[in-house]
Amino acid sequence: MVFDYIEKYPHRTKQILGISYKQLQSLLNCAIKRHQDIKTKQESQKIRMNASGGGRPEKLSTDEQVCLCLFYLRQMPTFLVLGILFEVSKTEANDTFHYWIPILRDILPASLLEQVSNNESDLLFVQEILTNFRLLVDSLEQPIYRDSDQKEQQKYFSGKKRQHTLKSLMIGIPEGKDIVEVEIGVPGPTADIKLFRQSQHKFDKSQTFSGDKGFQGGENITTPHKRKPKRELTQQQKDENKALSSNRIFIEHLIRLLKIFRIASQRFRLKLDTYEQIIFTVCGLVRLRIGSLILPT
């Protein structure tokens, strides 16, 4: 039903799945190839009792299965509703989603540093190039359900949000042209500056950053001037804060694109041990959407 609608109205693909129709086609090509590689490997390791091709045929084509996974990330219906929309059972919708998520995660590097991490020379080159920019840093929190265990739930309760959350950190290039690095899924009460320091070692020592007041005290990071008690900021300090905010707005735009996918903005309903994998996948989709990640055709 959904896939047929997209085929009929391809210009609405971005509204439904979060990426354009052209980007969807390139993603489908990569996903199907990876799927076939997995099946070939499984077949080579299988001890067969029956001839190949037996069993119940799949109700959804491979394209429809990938579409189902993307639709859930973008719209986050219940699996019952997802099954109704794709004319399969709730269980099959659930199984299909969890089968394709690792494949999409493998195809879509969540950040620029992850994309080049397998090649040390490329990584060093990118780290050197990045020193020409003042990278933008910001954090975001996502609500989760309260754990029934008293000690466990306290670990995730965010005083700022007044609810249980997971916190993530995003580092981007000026003007929001790419996601450079992300840290995903730490407990909500974790301080922004602590999370930033954990990721800072991935960059050149001379790399500079720009962040909000939550990152004050960090090394090589510019933050707004903070008004002292009973004292007002000077006009120069106000102007500097305004200029800093104008530059930092682009990291907010990247976070907004991430939250277009409702799986990354609404209360997370799935098991927490899948959180990192799913949000990394969404980051990869955002990079695909803004054109910083080009998939092979």
PDB file of C-alpha atoms in Angstrom:
ATOM      1  CA  MET A   1       0.000   0.000   0.000  1.00  0.00           C
ATOM      2  CA  VAL A   2       2.671   2.531   1.046  1.00  0.00           C
ATOM      3  CA  PHE A   3       5.217   1.388  -1.526  1.00  0.00           C
ATOM      4  CA  ASP A   4       2.625   1.499  -4.311  1.00  0.00           C
ATOM      5  CA  TYR A   5       1.734   5.044  -3.287  1.00  0.00           C
ATOM      6  CA  ILE A   6       5.396   6.072  -3.449  1.00  0.00           C
ATOM      7  CA  GLU A   7       5.762   4.500  -6.879  1.00  0.00           C
ATOM      8  CA  LYS A   8       2.704   6.438  -8.032  1.00  0.00           C
ATOM      9  CA  TYR A   9       3.711   9.727  -6.383  1.00  0.00           C
ATOM     10  CA  PRO A  10       7.533   9.698  -6.171  1.00  0.00           C
ATOM     11  CA  HIS A  11       7.691  13.438  -5.394  1.00  0.00           C
ATOM     12  CA  ARG A  12       6.136  12.709  -1.988  1.00  0.00           C
ATOM     13  CA  THR A  13       8.786  10.186  -0.944  1.00  0.00           C
ATOM     14  CA  LYS A  14      10.644  12.660   1.257  1.00  0.00           C
ATOM     15  CA  GLN A  15       7.478  13.431   3.225  1.00  0.00           C
ATOM     16  CA  ILE A  16       6.766   9.743   3.778  1.00  0.00           C
ATOM     17  CA  LEU A  17      10.230   8.215   4.243  1.00  0.00           C
ATOM     18  CA  GLY A  18      12.474  11.202   4.968  1.00  0.00           C
ATOM     19  CA  ILE A  19      14.626  10.863   1.835  1.00  0.00           C
ATOM     20  CA  SER A  20      13.993  11.642  -1.824  1.00  0.00           C
ATOM     21  CA  TYR A  21      12.884   9.064  -4.381  1.00  0.00           C
ATOM     22  CA  LYS A  22      16.291   9.124  -6.080  1.00  0.00           C
ATOM     23  CA  GLN A  23      18.029   8.580  -2.741  1.00  0.00           C
ATOM     24  CA  LEU A  24      15.592   5.766  -1.977  1.00  0.00           C
ATOM     25  CA  GLN A  25      16.511   4.002  -5.210  1.00  0.00           C
ATOM     26  CA  SER A  26      20.238   4.172  -4.480  1.00  0.00           C
ATOM     27  CA  LEU A  27      19.610   2.926  -0.937  1.00  0.00           C
ATOM     28  CA  LEU A  28      17.478   0.054  -2.242  1.00  0.00           C
ATOM     29  CA  ASN A  29      20.236  -1.008  -4.630  1.00  0.00           C
ATOM     30  CA  CYS A  30      22.808  -1.146  -1.828  1.00  0.00           C
ATOM     31  CA  ALA A  31      20.426  -2.810   0.636  1.00  0.00           C
ATOM     32  CA  ILE A  32      19.355  -5.515  -1.811  1.00  0.00           C
ATOM     33  CA  LYS A  33      22.966  -6.282  -2.693  1.00  0.00           C
ATOM     34  CA  ARG A  34      23.863  -6.599   0.999  1.00  0.00           C
ATOM     35  CA  HIS A  35      20.768  -8.739   1.576  1.00  0.00           C
ATOM     36  CA  GLN A  36      21.782 -11.082  -1.242  1.00  0.00           C
ATOM     37  CA  ASP A  37      25.303 -11.374   0.177  1.00  0.00           C
ATOM     38  CA  ILE A  38      23.857 -12.363   3.565  1.00  0.00           C
ATOM     39  CA  LYS A  39      21.563 -14.953   1.995  1.00  0.00           C
ATOM     40  CA  THR A  40      24.419 -16.398  -0.064  1.00  0.00           C
ATOM     41  CA  LYS A  41      26.581 -16.728   3.035  1.00  0.00           C
ATOM     42  CA  GLN A  42      23.757 -18.344   5.003  1.00  0.00           C
ATOM     43  CA  GLU A  43      23.076 -20.752   2.153  1.00  0.00           C
ATOM     44  CA  SER A  44      26.719 -21.823   1.996  1.00  0.00           C
ATOM     45  CA  GLN A  45      26.698 -22.668   5.713  1.00  0.00           C
ATOM     46  CA  LYS A  46      23.327 -24.409   5.747  1.00  0.00           C
ATOM     47  CA  ILE A  47      22.919 -28.179   5.861  1.00  0.00           C
ATOM     48  CA  ARG A  48      19.877 -28.797   3.674  1.00  0.00           C
ATOM     49  CA  MET A  49      17.291 -31.496   4.154  1.00  0.00           C
ATOM     50  CA  ASN A  50      14.954 -30.085   1.492  1.00  0.00           C
ATOM     51  CA  ALA A  51      15.572 -28.544  -1.891  1.00  0.00           C
ATOM     52  CA  SER A  52      16.147 -24.807  -2.139  1.00  0.00           C
ATOM     53  CA  GLY A  53      13.036 -22.717  -2.762  1.00  0.00           C
ATOM     54  CA  GLY A  54      10.690 -24.493  -0.377  1.00  0.00           C
ATOM     55  CA  GLY A  55       8.692 -22.928   2.425  1.00  0.00           C
ATOM     56  CA  ARG A  56       6.162 -20.136   2.568  1.00  0.00           C
ATOM     57  CA  PRO A  57       6.890 -17.337   0.087  1.00  0.00           C
ATOM     58  CA  GLU A  58       7.437 -13.868   1.508  1.00  0.00           C
ATOM     59  CA  LYS A  59       4.440 -11.550   1.331  1.00  0.00           C
ATOM     60  CA  LEU A  60       6.559  -8.449   0.783  1.00  0.00           C
ATOM     61  CA  SER A  61       9.115  -7.871  -1.928  1.00  0.00           C
ATOM     62  CA  THR A  62      12.597  -6.795  -0.880  1.00  0.00           C
ATOM     63  CA  ASP A  63      11.846  -3.200  -1.907  1.00  0.00           C
ATOM     64  CA  GLU A  64       8.702  -3.208   0.222  1.00  0.00           C
ATOM     65  CA  GLN A  65      10.586  -4.591   3.217  1.00  0.00           C
ATOM     66  CA  VAL A  66      13.152  -1.784   3.077  1.00  0.00           C
ATOM     67  CA  CYS A  67      10.329   0.702   2.625  1.00  0.00           C
ATOM     68  CA  LEU A  68       8.618  -0.713   5.725  1.00  0.00           C
ATOM     69  CA  CYS A  69      11.777  -0.187   7.766  1.00  0.00           C
ATOM     70  CA  LEU A  70      12.219   3.397   6.548  1.00  0.00           C
ATOM     71  CA  PHE A  71       8.543   4.156   7.100  1.00  0.00           C
ATOM     72  CA  TYR A  72       8.809   3.070  10.724  1.00  0.00           C
ATOM     73  CA  LEU A  73      11.884   5.246  11.297  1.00  0.00           C
ATOM     74  CA  ARG A  74      10.170   8.260   9.754  1.00  0.00           C
ATOM     75  CA  GLN A  75       6.615   7.894  11.108  1.00  0.00           C
ATOM     76  CA  MET A  76       6.978   5.478  14.071  1.00  0.00           C
ATOM     77  CA  PRO A  77       3.510   3.897  14.082  1.00  0.00           C
ATOM     78  CA  THR A  78       2.819   0.885  16.255  1.00  0.00           C
ATOM     79  CA  PHE A  79       3.821  -2.409  14.672  1.00  0.00           C
ATOM     80  CA  LEU A  80       0.135  -3.301  14.465  1.00  0.00           C
ATOM     81  CA  VAL A  81      -0.575  -0.219  12.343  1.00  0.00           C
ATOM     82  CA  LEU A  82       2.616  -0.799  10.366  1.00  0.00           C
ATOM     83  CA  GLY A  83       1.456  -4.324   9.571  1.00  0.00           C
ATOM     84  CA  ILE A  84      -1.945  -3.057   8.449  1.00  0.00           C
ATOM     85  CA  LEU A  85      -0.358  -0.469   6.150  1.00  0.00           C
ATOM     86  CA  PHE A  86       1.881  -3.090   4.531  1.00  0.00           C
ATOM     87  CA  GLU A  87      -0.728  -5.873   4.689  1.00  0.00           C
ATOM     88  CA  VAL A  88       1.281  -8.180   6.934  1.00  0.00           C
ATOM     89  CA  SER A  89       0.905  -9.311  10.527  1.00  0.00           C
ATOM     90  CA  LYS A  90       2.178  -7.327  13.494  1.00  0.00           C
ATOM     91  CA  THR A  91       4.841  -9.979  14.125  1.00  0.00           C
ATOM     92  CA  GLU A  92       6.067  -9.986  10.541  1.00  0.00           C
ATOM     93  CA  ALA A  93       6.267  -6.186  10.536  1.00  0.00           C
ATOM     94  CA  ASN A  94       8.344  -6.335  13.712  1.00  0.00           C
ATOM     95  CA  ASP A  95      10.637  -9.067  12.370  1.00  0.00           C
ATOM     96  CA  THR A  96      11.077  -7.285   9.037  1.00  0.00           C
ATOM     97  CA  PHE A  97      12.055  -4.029  10.715  1.00  0.00           C
ATOM     98  CA  HIS A  98      14.629  -5.669  12.971  1.00  0.00           C
ATOM     99  CA  TYR A  99      16.089  -7.656  10.074  1.00  0.00           C
ATOM    100  CA  TRP A 100      16.746  -4.609   7.913  1.00  0.00           C
ATOM    101  CA  ILE A 101      17.998  -2.187  10.571  1.00  0.00           C
ATOM    102  CA  PRO A 102      21.477  -3.822  10.855  1.00  0.00           C
ATOM    103  CA  ILE A 103      21.758  -3.850   7.064  1.00  0.00           C
ATOM    104  CA  LEU A 104      20.893  -0.159   6.759  1.00  0.00           C
ATOM    105  CA  ARG A 105      23.226   0.620   9.647  1.00  0.00           C
ATOM    106  CA  ASP A 106      26.044  -1.125   7.799  1.00  0.00           C
ATOM    107  CA  ILE A 107      25.335   0.777   4.581  1.00  0.00           C
ATOM    108  CA  LEU A 108      24.905   4.235   6.114  1.00  0.00           C
ATOM    109  CA  PRO A 109      27.888   5.583   8.093  1.00  0.00           C
ATOM    110  CA  ALA A 110      26.523   7.873  10.789  1.00  0.00           C
ATOM    111  CA  SER A 111      29.311  10.442  10.566  1.00  0.00           C
ATOM    112  CA  LEU A 112      32.204  11.608   8.437  1.00  0.00           C
ATOM    113  CA  LEU A 113      34.766  10.189  10.854  1.00  0.00           C
ATOM    114  CA  GLU A 114      33.048   6.805  10.844  1.00  0.00           C
ATOM    115  CA  GLN A 115      32.987   6.818   7.058  1.00  0.00           C
ATOM    116  CA  VAL A 116      36.779   7.108   6.846  1.00  0.00           C
ATOM    117  CA  SER A 117      37.634   5.194  10.025  1.00  0.00           C
ATOM    118  CA  ASN A 118      38.625   2.003   8.183  1.00  0.00           C
ATOM    119  CA  ASN A 119      41.430   3.774   6.327  1.00  0.00           C
ATOM    120  CA  GLU A 120      43.984   5.393   8.619  1.00  0.00           C
ATOM    121  CA  SER A 121      45.459   7.661   5.939  1.00  0.00           C
ATOM    122  CA  ASP A 122      41.991   8.947   4.991  1.00  0.00           C
ATOM    123  CA  LEU A 123      41.166   9.503   8.658  1.00  0.00           C
ATOM    124  CA  LEU A 124      44.332  11.524   9.254  1.00  0.00           C
ATOM    125  CA  PHE A 125      43.671  13.549   6.107  1.00  0.00           C
ATOM    126  CA  VAL A 126      40.095  14.347   7.188  1.00  0.00           C
ATOM    127  CA  GLN A 127      41.235  15.269  10.702  1.00  0.00           C
ATOM    128  CA  GLU A 128      43.778  17.662   9.213  1.00  0.00           C
ATOM    129  CA  ILE A 129      41.226  19.238   6.858  1.00  0.00           C
ATOM    130  CA  LEU A 130      38.760  19.708   9.720  1.00  0.00           C
ATOM    131  CA  THR A 131      41.237  21.907  11.597  1.00  0.00           C
ATOM    132  CA  ASN A 132      40.434  24.617   9.026  1.00  0.00           C
ATOM    133  CA  PHE A 133      36.922  24.821  10.482  1.00  0.00           C
ATOM    134  CA  ARG A 134      35.474  25.673  13.863  1.00  0.00           C
ATOM    135  CA  LEU A 135      33.190  22.680  14.340  1.00  0.00           C
ATOM    136  CA  LEU A 136      29.731  23.107  15.851  1.00  0.00           C
ATOM    137  CA  VAL A 137      28.741  21.094  18.916  1.00  0.00           C
ATOM    138  CA  ASP A 138      25.378  20.551  20.567  1.00  0.00           C
ATOM    139  CA  SER A 139      23.540  17.919  22.564  1.00  0.00           C
ATOM    140  CA  LEU A 140      20.009  16.562  22.419  1.00  0.00           C
ATOM    141  CA  GLU A 141      17.873  14.454  24.715  1.00  0.00           C
ATOM    142  CA  GLN A 142      15.169  11.934  23.883  1.00  0.00           C
ATOM    143  CA  PRO A 143      12.531  10.663  26.318  1.00  0.00           C
ATOM    144  CA  ILE A 144      12.453   6.986  27.261  1.00  0.00           C
ATOM    145  CA  TYR A 145      10.111   4.978  29.453  1.00  0.00           C
ATOM    146  CA  ARG A 146      10.748   4.883  33.178  1.00  0.00           C
ATOM    147  CA  ASP A 147      12.491   1.711  34.301  1.00  0.00           C
ATOM    148  CA  SER A 148      10.661  -0.285  36.970  1.00  0.00           C
ATOM    149  CA  ASP A 149      13.892  -0.698  38.936  1.00  0.00           C
ATOM    150  CA  GLN A 150      14.353   2.233  41.322  1.00  0.00           C
ATOM    151  CA  LYS A 151      18.133   2.505  41.032  1.00  0.00           C
ATOM    152  CA  GLU A 152      18.097   2.020  37.277  1.00  0.00           C
ATOM    153  CA  GLN A 153      15.466   4.698  36.682  1.00  0.00           C
ATOM    154  CA  GLN A 154      17.404   7.243  38.736  1.00  0.00           C
ATOM    155  CA  LYS A 155      20.345   6.850  36.376  1.00  0.00           C
ATOM    156  CA  TYR A 156      18.277   8.144  33.446  1.00  0.00           C
ATOM    157  CA  PHE A 157      16.245  10.905  35.114  1.00  0.00           C
ATOM    158  CA  SER A 158      17.137  14.275  33.604  1.00  0.00           C
ATOM    159  CA  GLY A 159      16.564  17.215  35.925  1.00  0.00           C
ATOM    160  CA  LYS A 160      16.595  19.571  32.947  1.00  0.00           C
ATOM    161  CA  LYS A 161      13.848  17.735  31.053  1.00  0.00           C
ATOM    162  CA  ARG A 162      12.059  16.475  34.182  1.00  0.00           C
ATOM    163  CA  GLN A 163      11.754  13.018  32.672  1.00  0.00           C
ATOM    164  CA  HIS A 164      13.846   9.955  31.862  1.00  0.00           C
ATOM    165  CA  THR A 165      16.000  10.538  28.811  1.00  0.00           C
ATOM    166  CA  LEU A 166      18.964   9.430  26.751  1.00  0.00           C
ATOM    167  CA  LYS A 167      21.427  12.110  25.692  1.00  0.00           C
ATOM    168  CA  SER A 168      23.404  12.320  22.465  1.00  0.00           C
ATOM    169  CA  LEU A 169      26.067  14.687  21.157  1.00  0.00           C
ATOM    170  CA  MET A 170      26.342  15.917  17.583  1.00  0.00           C
ATOM    171  CA  ILE A 171      29.350  17.626  16.008  1.00  0.00           C
ATOM    172  CA  GLY A 172      28.884  19.218  12.610  1.00  0.00           C
ATOM    173  CA  ILE A 173      30.648  21.250   9.956  1.00  0.00           C
ATOM    174  CA  PRO A 174      29.797  24.989   9.737  1.00  0.00           C
ATOM    175  CA  GLU A 175      26.616  25.688   7.756  1.00  0.00           C
ATOM    176  CA  GLY A 176      25.434  22.178   8.613  1.00  0.00           C
ATOM    177  CA  LYS A 177      26.948  20.537   5.561  1.00  0.00           C
ATOM    178  CA  ASP A 178      27.752  17.242   7.279  1.00  0.00           C
ATOM    179  CA  ILE A 179      27.697  15.333  10.553  1.00  0.00           C
ATOM    180  CA  VAL A 180      31.316  14.954  11.613  1.00  0.00           C
ATOM    181  CA  GLU A 181      30.836  12.854  14.754  1.00  0.00           C
ATOM    182  CA  VAL A 182      28.044  11.654  17.027  1.00  0.00           C
ATOM    183  CA  GLU A 183      27.948  10.154  20.499  1.00  0.00           C
ATOM    184  CA  ILE A 184      24.714   8.274  21.101  1.00  0.00           C
ATOM    185  CA  GLY A 185      22.646   7.112  24.035  1.00  0.00           C
ATOM    186  CA  VAL A 186      24.276   8.084  27.325  1.00  0.00           C
ATOM    187  CA  PRO A 187      22.055   8.609  30.403  1.00  0.00           C
ATOM    188  CA  GLY A 188      20.234  11.956  30.373  1.00  0.00           C
ATOM    189  CA  PRO A 189      21.922  13.466  33.475  1.00  0.00           C
ATOM    190  CA  THR A 190      25.369  13.227  31.831  1.00  0.00           C
ATOM    191  CA  ALA A 191      26.890  16.704  31.553  1.00  0.00           C
ATOM    192  CA  ASP A 192      27.343  18.086  28.042  1.00  0.00           C
ATOM    193  CA  ILE A 193      30.961  18.961  28.721  1.00  0.00           C
ATOM    194  CA  LYS A 194      31.720  15.421  29.902  1.00  0.00           C
ATOM    195  CA  LEU A 195      30.232  13.963  26.730  1.00  0.00           C
ATOM    196  CA  PHE A 196      32.200  16.442  24.632  1.00  0.00           C
ATOM    197  CA  ARG A 197      35.485  15.535  26.324  1.00  0.00           C
ATOM    198  CA  GLN A 198      34.848  11.851  25.611  1.00  0.00           C
ATOM    199  CA  SER A 199      34.628  12.526  21.875  1.00  0.00           C
ATOM    200  CA  GLN A 200      37.335  15.193  21.639  1.00  0.00           C
ATOM    201  CA  HIS A 201      40.160  12.640  21.417  1.00  0.00           C
ATOM    202  CA  LYS A 202      38.891  11.628  17.964  1.00  0.00           C
ATOM    203  CA  PHE A 203      40.053  14.964  16.559  1.00  0.00           C
ATOM    204  CA  ASP A 204      43.367  16.697  16.046  1.00  0.00           C
ATOM    205  CA  LYS A 205      44.647  18.379  19.224  1.00  0.00           C
ATOM    206  CA  SER A 206      44.437  21.790  17.539  1.00  0.00           C
ATOM    207  CA  GLN A 207      40.808  21.322  16.452  1.00  0.00           C
ATOM    208  CA  THR A 208      38.547  24.185  17.541  1.00  0.00           C
ATOM    209  CA  PHE A 209      34.854  23.971  18.383  1.00  0.00           C
ATOM    210  CA  SER A 210      31.880  26.201  19.064  1.00  0.00           C
ATOM    211  CA  GLY A 211      29.235  25.328  21.651  1.00  0.00           C
ATOM    212  CA  ASP A 212      26.629  26.751  23.997  1.00  0.00           C
ATOM    213  CA  LYS A 213      26.975  27.511  27.710  1.00  0.00           C
ATOM    214  CA  GLY A 214      26.743  23.827  28.576  1.00  0.00           C
ATOM    215  CA  PHE A 215      30.246  23.362  27.163  1.00  0.00           C
ATOM    216  CA  GLN A 216      31.948  26.092  29.177  1.00  0.00           C
ATOM    217  CA  GLY A 217      35.257  24.959  30.608  1.00  0.00           C
ATOM    218  CA  GLY A 218      36.121  22.754  27.651  1.00  0.00           C
ATOM    219  CA  GLU A 219      39.415  22.928  25.810  1.00  0.00           C
ATOM    220  CA  ASN A 220      39.543  24.627  22.385  1.00  0.00           C
ATOM    221  CA  ILE A 221      35.824  25.405  22.456  1.00  0.00           C
ATOM    222  CA  THR A 222      34.272  28.858  22.165  1.00  0.00           C
ATOM    223  CA  THR A 223      31.144  29.432  24.249  1.00  0.00           C
ATOM    224  CA  PRO A 224      28.907  32.470  24.879  1.00  0.00           C
ATOM    225  CA  HIS A 225      29.762  35.007  27.534  1.00  0.00           C
ATOM    226  CA  LYS A 226      27.839  34.291  30.712  1.00  0.00           C
ATOM    227  CA  ARG A 227      26.348  37.136  32.706  1.00  0.00           C
ATOM    228  CA  LYS A 228      27.742  37.352  36.220  1.00  0.00           C
ATOM    229  CA  PRO A 229      25.442  38.011  39.196  1.00  0.00           C
ATOM    230  CA  LYS A 230      24.368  41.663  39.457  1.00  0.00           C
ATOM    231  CA  ARG A 231      26.378  42.548  36.363  1.00  0.00           C
ATOM    232  CA  GLU A 232      25.256  43.065  32.787  1.00  0.00           C
ATOM    233  CA  LEU A 233      27.123  42.007  29.682  1.00  0.00           C
ATOM    234  CA  THR A 234      28.916  44.720  27.763  1.00  0.00           C
ATOM    235  CA  GLN A 235      27.710  45.610  24.286  1.00  0.00           C
ATOM    236  CA  GLN A 236      30.779  43.930  22.805  1.00  0.00           C
ATOM    237  CA  GLN A 237      30.018  40.722  24.689  1.00  0.00           C
ATOM    238  CA  LYS A 238      26.411  40.832  23.491  1.00  0.00           C
ATOM    239  CA  ASP A 239      27.563  41.297  19.901  1.00  0.00           C
ATOM    240  CA  GLU A 240      29.987  38.385  20.232  1.00  0.00           C
ATOM    241  CA  ASN A 241      27.231  36.182  21.664  1.00  0.00           C
ATOM    242  CA  LYS A 242      24.951  37.134  18.789  1.00  0.00           C
ATOM    243  CA  ALA A 243      27.609  36.311  16.198  1.00  0.00           C
ATOM    244  CA  LEU A 244      28.296  32.986  17.900  1.00  0.00           C
ATOM    245  CA  SER A 245      24.595  32.119  17.934  1.00  0.00           C
ATOM    246  CA  SER A 246      24.296  32.979  14.238  1.00  0.00           C
ATOM    247  CA  ASN A 247      27.049  30.498  13.414  1.00  0.00           C
ATOM    248  CA  ARG A 248      25.787  27.799  15.784  1.00  0.00           C
ATOM    249  CA  ILE A 249      22.250  27.786  14.411  1.00  0.00           C
ATOM    250  CA  PHE A 250      23.331  25.322  11.726  1.00  0.00           C
ATOM    251  CA  ILE A 251      23.933  22.532  14.249  1.00  0.00           C
ATOM    252  CA  GLU A 252      20.361  23.132  15.406  1.00  0.00           C
ATOM    253  CA  HIS A 253      19.265  22.628  11.806  1.00  0.00           C
ATOM    254  CA  LEU A 254      21.074  19.274  11.690  1.00  0.00           C
ATOM    255  CA  ILE A 255      19.380  18.202  14.912  1.00  0.00           C
ATOM    256  CA  ARG A 256      16.038  19.288  13.459  1.00  0.00           C
ATOM    257  CA  LEU A 257      16.657  17.047  10.441  1.00  0.00           C
ATOM    258  CA  LEU A 258      17.431  14.178  12.797  1.00  0.00           C
ATOM    259  CA  LYS A 259      14.159  14.764  14.630  1.00  0.00           C
ATOM    260  CA  ILE A 260      12.185  14.676  11.385  1.00  0.00           C
ATOM    261  CA  PHE A 261      12.502  10.936  11.887  1.00  0.00           C
ATOM    262  CA  ARG A 262      10.063  10.412  14.736  1.00  0.00           C
ATOM    263  CA  ILE A 263      12.002   7.441  16.067  1.00  0.00           C
ATOM    264  CA  ALA A 264      14.613  10.027  17.140  1.00  0.00           C
ATOM    265  CA  SER A 265      12.238  12.620  18.589  1.00  0.00           C
ATOM    266  CA  GLN A 266       9.298  10.894  20.267  1.00  0.00           C
ATOM    267  CA  ARG A 267       9.509   8.688  23.342  1.00  0.00           C
ATOM    268  CA  PHE A 268      11.641   5.689  22.389  1.00  0.00           C
ATOM    269  CA  ARG A 269       9.448   2.588  22.582  1.00  0.00           C
ATOM    270  CA  LEU A 270      11.839  -0.176  21.585  1.00  0.00           C
ATOM    271  CA  LYS A 271      14.408  -1.980  23.727  1.00  0.00           C
ATOM    272  CA  LEU A 272      17.204   0.312  24.854  1.00  0.00           C
ATOM    273  CA  ASP A 273      19.884  -2.060  23.587  1.00  0.00           C
ATOM    274  CA  THR A 274      18.737  -1.211  20.040  1.00  0.00           C
ATOM    275  CA  TYR A 275      18.844   2.559  20.606  1.00  0.00           C
ATOM    276  CA  GLU A 276      22.398   3.184  19.474  1.00  0.00           C
ATOM    277  CA  GLN A 277      22.050   1.125  16.306  1.00  0.00           C
ATOM    278  CA  ILE A 278      18.775   2.798  15.332  1.00  0.00           C
ATOM    279  CA  ILE A 279      19.844   6.399  15.971  1.00  0.00           C
ATOM    280  CA  PHE A 280      23.138   5.829  14.157  1.00  0.00           C
ATOM    281  CA  THR A 281      21.074   4.577  11.214  1.00  0.00           C
ATOM    282  CA  VAL A 282      18.939   7.718  11.319  1.00  0.00           C
ATOM    283  CA  CYS A 283      22.094   9.863  11.342  1.00  0.00           C
ATOM    284  CA  GLY A 284      23.170   8.028   8.201  1.00  0.00           C
ATOM    285  CA  LEU A 285      19.797   8.769   6.613  1.00  0.00           C
ATOM    286  CA  VAL A 286      20.185  12.455   7.488  1.00  0.00           C
ATOM    287  CA  ARG A 287      23.591  12.495   5.789  1.00  0.00           C
ATOM    288  CA  LEU A 288      22.029  10.835   2.758  1.00  0.00           C
ATOM    289  CA  ARG A 289      19.197  13.377   2.775  1.00  0.00           C
ATOM    290  CA  ILE A 290      21.477  16.443   2.849  1.00  0.00           C
ATOM    291  CA  GLY A 291      23.770  15.013   0.178  1.00  0.00           C
ATOM    292  CA  SER A 292      26.931  14.576   2.255  1.00  0.00           C
ATOM    293  CA  LEU A 293      26.730  10.794   1.826  1.00  0.00           C
ATOM    294  CA  ILE A 294      26.665   9.457  -1.717  1.00  0.00           C
ATOM    295  CA  LEU A 295      25.823   5.788  -2.134  1.00  0.00           C
ATOM    296  CA  PRO A 296      27.190   3.780  -5.075  1.00  0.00           C
ATOM    297  CA  THR A 297      24.680   3.286  -7.865  1.00  0.00           C
TER     298      THR A 297
END
